[in-house]
């Protein structure tokens, strides 16, 4: 069934619908499905960059729909038995937008899907934080929505890979001579998007009794202090390795107060929330993913080299 993936009709092509197919993880999942010769539908919006998944081959069939417009979902879901629900608003602090997509969009999928349809949903390790921002709270609410349903939830930490916005920020930091890091920032265990895609495909194979809304943590193989992740990236790129400067708490709160005084209270609040989130250690346990999904993520150095 080859042809132009932008114009091929997708109805009746496979039983898998991928949401967020044009994103970092979605591209990887579509490639992995294509490599296994599994036909699947990729949900795209009129505004999506369809070129992002064109290269994933003859097994990806694009179909239009928008999770914020439930009336557009019945066609894409016709005949679908598994939804790989990867769409998300990464790094957003917009309470309304996060809830609309992560909770409202997931509910819209559940409403439009046939009974018995299974869902692999992407959450985030941030749900384990006690100080949840808008993004983390909406992912936690999504998980609550899926509890007891025919779903499997995956919780990756920071995901890297070609074109990842997190990678762009880390690279910016790795280019600096000195990287200022707020005091007490927690360790990080970044993971490669292709490894998370492997977990998504493995989840599809779980036995019937596993589909009960259970969540799997997907921590990367190595966790390092944030500054050392940046230094590791510089090494992987062959750049000069920056020095890391811990900013004592009074210094970072002083900087935030200064931003506030400059009339940018909203910006200061967002930064404060971000720093607080960064300071909290998330206890992720990859044991269940290793045993039940046969998951073994690549070492951090390899994540950085491959991103
Ligand atoms: N990146 C990370 O570090 C990270 C860490 C933990 C968890 N996660 C979660 O993992 C998932 C994948 O992340 P990612 O980094 O691949 O995300 P991404 O690159 O930002 O892609 C987001 C995807 O969501 C789609 N989307 C957004 N709004 C939509 C809507 N209203 N209807 C349909 N699709 C919509 C986007 O489509 P368009 O192309 O149309 O914009 C895009 O395909 C997300 O659920 C994210 O929250 C990510």
PDB file of N, CA and C in Angstrom, residues 69 81 160 184 236 241 284:
ATOM      1  N   UNK A  69     -10.752  18.748  19.758  1.00  0.00           N
ATOM      2  CA  UNK A  69     -12.039  18.811  19.038  1.00  0.00           C
ATOM      3  C   UNK A  69     -12.592  17.386  18.941  1.00  0.00           C
ATOM      4  N   UNK A  81      -7.979  -0.708  17.686  1.00  0.00           N
ATOM      5  CA  UNK A  81      -8.017  -1.534  18.902  1.00  0.00           C
ATOM      6  C   UNK A  81      -6.961  -1.114  19.920  1.00  0.00           C
ATOM      7  N   UNK A 160      15.501  12.619  25.522  1.00  0.00           N
ATOM      8  CA  UNK A 160      16.392  13.262  24.563  1.00  0.00           C
ATOM      9  C   UNK A 160      16.352  12.500  23.245  1.00  0.00           C
ATOM     10  N   UNK A 184      20.982  22.612  45.133  1.00  0.00           N
ATOM     11  CA  UNK A 184      20.049  21.533  45.505  1.00  0.00           C
ATOM     12  C   UNK A 184      19.266  20.941  44.351  1.00  0.00           C
ATOM     13  N   UNK A 236      30.651  14.547  25.110  1.00  0.00           N
ATOM     14  CA  UNK A 236      30.143  13.729  23.992  1.00  0.00           C
ATOM     15  C   UNK A 236      30.249  14.484  22.668  1.00  0.00           C
ATOM     16  N   UNK A 241      34.772  21.424  28.246  1.00  0.00           N
ATOM     17  CA  UNK A 241      33.837  21.069  29.322  1.00  0.00           C
ATOM     18  C   UNK A 241      33.649  22.270  30.256  1.00  0.00           C
ATOM     19  N   UNK A 284      12.250   7.211  40.869  1.00  0.00           N
ATOM     20  CA  UNK A 284      11.713   6.368  39.799  1.00  0.00           C
ATOM     21  C   UNK A 284      12.350   4.991  39.916  1.00  0.00           C
TER      22      UNK A 284
END
